[in-house]
Amino acid sequence: MVGPMSTGHPFPSQAWADAFRDAVNANETYRKHGRPWTFGKVAMAVKAEPDRGIPDDAGFVLDVHEGECRGVDYVKGMDAMQAAPFIIVADYERWLTVIGGDVDPIKAMMEGKLKLVKGALPTMLRFVESSRALVNSATEVDTDLDAPPEPPL
Amino acid sequence: MEPFVALAPGAERNGFAPMLAQLVRDNLTERPNKKDTLRRMRGRVALVIEDLELVVTLHFHDGGVTVHDDFHGIPDTTVRTDAEWITKMSLIELEPRFGLPDPRGAVAREVAKAQADGAIKVHGALPRLPLMLRLTKLLSVVG
């Protein structure tokens, strides 16, 4: 995560999604705790905020399976995320604090700042350590905080 | 009759209240044997999450539960701890026969130690032991 004068990836963008996939796959903690995960894709949805450069709901669909991230698609609209059995929603500002490592994702869910809008909460809680590792991977992505969000193609 | 899980009016302003209601609903769906447990519960349990400065009250009545923001009525039992331990408490292993906390479980032992160390403070648990044991079973996501 870098700040001004960054050469990193805009958030959200497909380039950020690809870097996130690589960061997840480089995360040994995630590999260990995520190994039993066979419950399907997880979507991280960013609510539309036109005045922040996000004209429509957008999101990352993480194809995670047995401790590996097989791909991350950056998609437009909630409909495009419905194939994922788990969908977590937050606004743009909140995601920035999460990927910046300033917020524990489970605490953010308890405070209602991240919302699980689809999927079984007990399953997410059983994978609390892998959820944390997944989010910690996001903090490893070289993110350009000054770049405007890029809409999905 | 199906047990109900309700959110009291205004409780949604406390982010933890809807999450707790969702957890109970999902647990009842995944493990229908918990429905009998919920039907038998009576009383009020307040959960105070000190690091997040959040309080919810679970009011067990008429075969179901209503989740309230903040303290609601006089709690029979109050649990004071941090968010991390609340999460851990939902991961307490249960022994399969009666669904009671399994003292051999790694998380159960960790939680017991946290209680002994004062990281988890439970007020009024002993007089309402059945209520607390049923609460553990109701909220556990691993048994």
Coordinates of C-alpha atoms in Angstrom, one line a residue:
Chain A
M1 CA 0.0 0.0 0.0
V2 CA 1.6 3.3 -1.0
G3 CA 0.5 6.9 -1.1
P4 CA 1.4 9.9 -3.1
M5 CA 3.6 9.6 -6.2
S6 CA 2.7 5.9 -6.4
T7 CA 3.2 3.8 -9.4
G8 CA 0.7 1.3 -8.0
H9 CA -2.7 0.1 -9.2
P10 CA -5.8 2.2 -8.9
F11 CA -8.5 0.8 -6.6
P12 CA -10.8 -0.6 -7.8
S13 CA -9.5 -1.8 -11.2
Q14 CA -8.7 -5.0 -13.0
A15 CA -5.0 -4.4 -12.5
W16 CA -5.6 -4.2 -8.8
A17 CA -7.7 -7.4 -9.0
D18 CA -4.8 -9.3 -10.7
A19 CA -2.3 -8.0 -8.2
F20 CA -4.6 -9.1 -5.4
R21 CA -4.8 -12.6 -6.8
D22 CA -1.0 -12.8 -6.8
A23 CA -0.8 -11.4 -3.3
V24 CA -3.3 -14.0 -2.0
N25 CA -1.4 -16.8 -3.7
A26 CA 1.8 -15.6 -2.1
N27 CA 0.2 -15.6 1.4
E28 CA 1.3 -18.7 3.2
T29 CA -1.2 -18.0 6.1
Y30 CA -4.0 -17.9 3.6
R31 CA -2.8 -21.1 2.0
K32 CA -2.8 -22.8 5.3
H33 CA -6.1 -21.6 6.8
G34 CA -7.9 -21.5 3.5
R35 CA -7.2 -25.1 2.5
P36 CA -10.5 -26.4 3.8
W37 CA -12.4 -23.8 1.9
T38 CA -14.6 -25.5 -0.8
F39 CA -17.6 -23.3 -0.5
G40 CA -17.2 -21.3 -3.7
K41 CA -16.5 -17.8 -4.8
V42 CA -16.5 -14.7 -2.6
A43 CA -17.5 -11.3 -3.9
M44 CA -16.3 -8.0 -2.5
A45 CA -18.8 -5.4 -3.6
V46 CA -18.1 -1.7 -3.8
K47 CA -21.3 0.4 -3.6
A48 CA -21.8 2.9 -6.4
E49 CA -20.6 6.4 -5.6
P50 CA -20.8 8.5 -8.8
D51 CA -19.1 11.5 -7.3
R52 CA -16.2 9.3 -6.3
G53 CA -15.8 7.9 -9.8
I54 CA -17.8 4.7 -9.3
P55 CA -20.9 5.2 -11.4
D56 CA -22.3 1.7 -10.7
D57 CA -21.9 -1.0 -8.1
A58 CA -18.7 -2.8 -8.8
G59 CA -16.9 -5.7 -7.3
F60 CA -14.2 -8.3 -7.2
V61 CA -15.3 -12.0 -7.5
L62 CA -12.6 -14.1 -5.9
D63 CA -12.4 -17.7 -7.2
V64 CA -10.9 -19.1 -4.0
H65 CA -10.6 -22.8 -3.5
E66 CA -8.6 -25.0 -1.1
G67 CA -6.2 -22.2 -0.1
E68 CA -5.6 -21.0 -3.6
C69 CA -7.0 -18.0 -5.5
R70 CA -7.7 -19.2 -9.1
G71 CA -8.6 -15.7 -10.3
V72 CA -10.2 -12.4 -9.5
D73 CA -12.8 -10.9 -11.8
Y74 CA -13.6 -7.2 -11.6
V75 CA -17.2 -6.9 -12.5
K76 CA -19.9 -4.3 -12.9
G77 CA -23.3 -4.5 -11.0
M78 CA -24.6 -6.7 -8.3
D79 CA -26.1 -9.1 -10.8
A80 CA -22.6 -10.0 -12.1
M81 CA -21.7 -11.1 -8.5
Q82 CA -24.7 -13.3 -7.9
A83 CA -22.8 -16.4 -9.0
A84 CA -20.7 -16.1 -5.9
P85 CA -22.3 -17.8 -2.8
F86 CA -20.8 -15.1 -0.6
I87 CA -21.1 -11.4 -1.1
I88 CA -19.7 -8.8 1.2
V89 CA -20.7 -5.2 0.6
A90 CA -19.2 -1.9 1.8
D91 CA -18.8 1.6 0.5
Y92 CA -15.6 2.8 -1.3
E93 CA -14.2 4.6 1.7
R94 CA -14.7 1.6 3.9
W95 CA -12.9 -0.7 1.5
L96 CA -10.0 1.7 1.4
T97 CA -9.6 1.3 5.2
V98 CA -9.9 -2.4 4.9
I99 CA -7.3 -2.8 2.2
G100 CA -5.1 -0.3 4.0
G101 CA -5.1 -2.7 7.0
D102 CA -6.6 -0.1 9.3
V103 CA -9.7 -2.2 10.0
D104 CA -10.1 -5.8 11.1
P105 CA -12.6 -7.3 8.7
I106 CA -14.4 -9.3 11.3
K107 CA -14.7 -6.3 13.6
A108 CA -15.9 -4.2 10.7
M109 CA -18.7 -6.8 10.1
M110 CA -19.6 -6.7 13.8
E111 CA -19.9 -2.9 13.5
G112 CA -22.0 -3.3 10.3
K113 CA -19.4 -1.5 8.2
L114 CA -18.9 -4.6 6.1
K115 CA -22.1 -6.4 5.4
L116 CA -22.5 -10.1 4.4
V117 CA -25.5 -9.7 2.1
K118 CA -25.3 -13.3 0.7
G119 CA -24.0 -16.5 2.2
A120 CA -24.0 -18.3 5.5
L121 CA -22.5 -16.3 8.4
P122 CA -21.5 -19.5 10.3
T123 CA -19.3 -20.6 7.4
M124 CA -17.6 -17.2 7.3
L125 CA -17.0 -17.4 11.1
R126 CA -15.5 -20.9 10.8
F127 CA -13.0 -19.4 8.4
V128 CA -12.2 -16.3 10.4
E129 CA -8.5 -16.8 10.1
S130 CA -8.5 -17.3 6.4
S131 CA -10.8 -14.2 6.0
R132 CA -8.2 -12.2 7.9
A133 CA -5.4 -13.6 5.8
L134 CA -7.3 -12.8 2.6
V135 CA -7.8 -9.2 3.6
N136 CA -4.2 -9.0 4.8
S137 CA -3.2 -10.0 1.3
A138 CA -4.9 -6.8 0.0
T139 CA -2.6 -4.7 2.2
E140 CA 0.3 -6.2 0.2
V141 CA -1.0 -4.9 -3.1
D142 CA 0.8 -1.8 -4.4
T143 CA -2.3 0.5 -4.4
D144 CA -2.3 4.0 -5.9
L145 CA -4.5 5.9 -3.6
D146 CA -4.4 9.0 -5.7
A147 CA -5.5 7.4 -8.9
P148 CA -9.2 7.5 -9.7
P149 CA -11.2 4.3 -9.6
E150 CA -11.3 2.5 -13.0
P151 CA -14.8 1.2 -13.9
P152 CA -15.0 -2.5 -14.9
L153 CA -15.0 -3.2 -18.7
Chain B
M1 CA -44.1 -23.9 16.0
E2 CA -41.0 -22.5 14.4
P3 CA -38.9 -20.4 16.8
F4 CA -38.7 -16.7 15.8
V5 CA -35.6 -14.6 15.5
A6 CA -36.5 -10.9 15.5
L7 CA -34.7 -7.6 15.5
A8 CA -36.2 -5.1 17.8
P9 CA -37.2 -1.8 16.2
G10 CA -34.2 0.5 15.9
A11 CA -31.7 -2.4 16.6
E12 CA -30.3 -2.1 13.1
R13 CA -28.4 1.0 14.1
N14 CA -26.2 -1.3 16.1
G15 CA -24.2 -3.2 13.4
F16 CA -23.7 -6.2 15.7
A17 CA -27.5 -6.8 16.3
P18 CA -28.4 -7.7 12.7
M19 CA -25.2 -9.8 12.5
L20 CA -26.2 -11.7 15.7
A21 CA -29.7 -12.2 14.4
Q22 CA -28.4 -13.5 11.1
L23 CA -26.0 -15.8 12.9
V24 CA -28.8 -17.4 14.9
R25 CA -31.1 -17.7 11.8
D26 CA -28.3 -19.3 9.8
N27 CA -27.4 -21.7 12.6
L28 CA -31.0 -22.8 12.9
T29 CA -31.1 -23.4 9.2
E30 CA -27.8 -25.3 9.2
R31 CA -28.5 -27.3 12.4
P32 CA -32.3 -27.7 13.0
N33 CA -31.6 -29.4 16.3
K34 CA -30.8 -25.9 17.7
K35 CA -34.4 -25.0 17.3
D36 CA -35.4 -27.0 20.4
T37 CA -32.6 -25.3 22.3
L38 CA -33.9 -21.9 21.4
R39 CA -37.5 -22.8 22.2
R40 CA -36.4 -23.7 25.8
M41 CA -34.5 -20.5 26.5
R42 CA -35.9 -17.8 28.7
G43 CA -34.3 -14.6 30.0
R44 CA -32.1 -11.8 28.9
V45 CA -28.4 -11.9 28.0
A46 CA -26.4 -8.7 27.4
L47 CA -23.3 -8.9 25.4
V48 CA -21.0 -5.9 25.9
I49 CA -18.3 -5.6 23.3
E50 CA -15.9 -3.3 25.1
D51 CA -13.4 -2.5 22.3
L52 CA -16.2 -1.6 19.9
E53 CA -18.3 0.1 22.5
L54 CA -21.4 -1.9 21.5
V55 CA -24.0 -3.6 23.6
V56 CA -26.8 -5.9 22.5
T57 CA -29.4 -7.7 24.5
L58 CA -30.7 -11.1 23.5
H59 CA -34.2 -11.4 25.0
F60 CA -35.3 -15.1 24.9
H61 CA -39.1 -15.3 25.3
D62 CA -42.1 -17.2 23.9
G63 CA -39.9 -19.7 22.1
G64 CA -37.8 -17.3 20.2
V65 CA -35.4 -14.4 20.6
T66 CA -35.5 -10.7 20.0
V67 CA -32.2 -8.9 19.6
H68 CA -32.1 -5.3 21.0
D69 CA -29.6 -2.5 20.6
D70 CA -28.0 -1.6 24.0
F71 CA -29.3 -2.9 27.3
H72 CA -32.9 -3.8 27.3
G73 CA -34.5 -4.6 30.6
I74 CA -32.4 -6.1 33.4
P75 CA -30.1 -8.8 32.0
D76 CA -30.0 -12.2 33.8
T77 CA -26.5 -12.6 32.5
T78 CA -24.0 -10.1 31.2
V79 CA -20.9 -11.0 29.1
R80 CA -18.2 -8.3 28.8
T81 CA -15.3 -8.8 26.5
D82 CA -13.7 -7.7 23.2
A83 CA -14.8 -8.5 19.7
E84 CA -12.1 -11.1 19.3
W85 CA -13.4 -13.2 22.1
I86 CA -17.0 -12.9 21.0
T87 CA -15.9 -14.4 17.7
K88 CA -14.0 -17.1 19.5
M89 CA -17.0 -17.9 21.7
S90 CA -18.9 -18.8 18.5
L91 CA -16.2 -21.3 17.7
I92 CA -16.4 -23.3 21.0
E93 CA -16.4 -27.0 20.2
L94 CA -19.5 -28.9 21.4
E95 CA -19.6 -32.5 22.5
P96 CA -21.9 -34.4 20.2
R97 CA -24.2 -36.1 22.7
F98 CA -25.8 -33.2 24.5
G99 CA -24.3 -30.2 22.6
L100 CA -22.5 -29.0 25.7
P101 CA -19.2 -27.1 25.4
D102 CA -16.5 -29.7 25.0
P103 CA -13.8 -29.0 27.7
R104 CA -11.3 -30.9 25.6
G105 CA -11.7 -28.5 22.6
A106 CA -8.8 -26.1 21.9
V107 CA -11.1 -23.1 21.6
A108 CA -13.2 -24.1 24.6
R109 CA -10.0 -24.3 26.7
E110 CA -8.8 -20.9 25.3
V111 CA -12.1 -19.3 26.2
A112 CA -12.0 -20.9 29.7
K113 CA -8.5 -19.5 30.2
A114 CA -9.7 -16.0 29.0
Q115 CA -12.5 -16.2 31.6
A116 CA -10.0 -17.1 34.3
D117 CA -7.7 -14.3 33.2
G118 CA -10.5 -11.8 33.2
A119 CA -10.4 -11.2 29.4
I120 CA -14.0 -12.4 29.4
K121 CA -16.1 -11.4 32.3
V122 CA -19.5 -13.2 32.8
H123 CA -21.8 -11.8 35.4
G124 CA -24.7 -13.9 36.7
A125 CA -23.7 -17.1 34.8
L126 CA -23.9 -19.5 37.7
P127 CA -27.5 -18.9 38.7
R128 CA -28.5 -19.1 35.0
L129 CA -26.1 -21.9 33.9
P130 CA -28.7 -23.6 31.7
L131 CA -29.3 -20.3 29.9
M132 CA -25.6 -19.8 29.3
L133 CA -25.0 -23.4 28.1
R134 CA -27.9 -23.1 25.7
L135 CA -26.6 -19.8 24.5
T136 CA -23.2 -21.4 23.8
K137 CA -24.9 -24.1 21.8
L138 CA -27.2 -21.7 19.9
L139 CA -24.3 -19.5 18.8
S140 CA -21.7 -22.1 18.2
V141 CA -20.9 -22.5 14.5
V142 CA -18.9 -25.7 14.9
G143 CA -21.3 -28.1 16.6

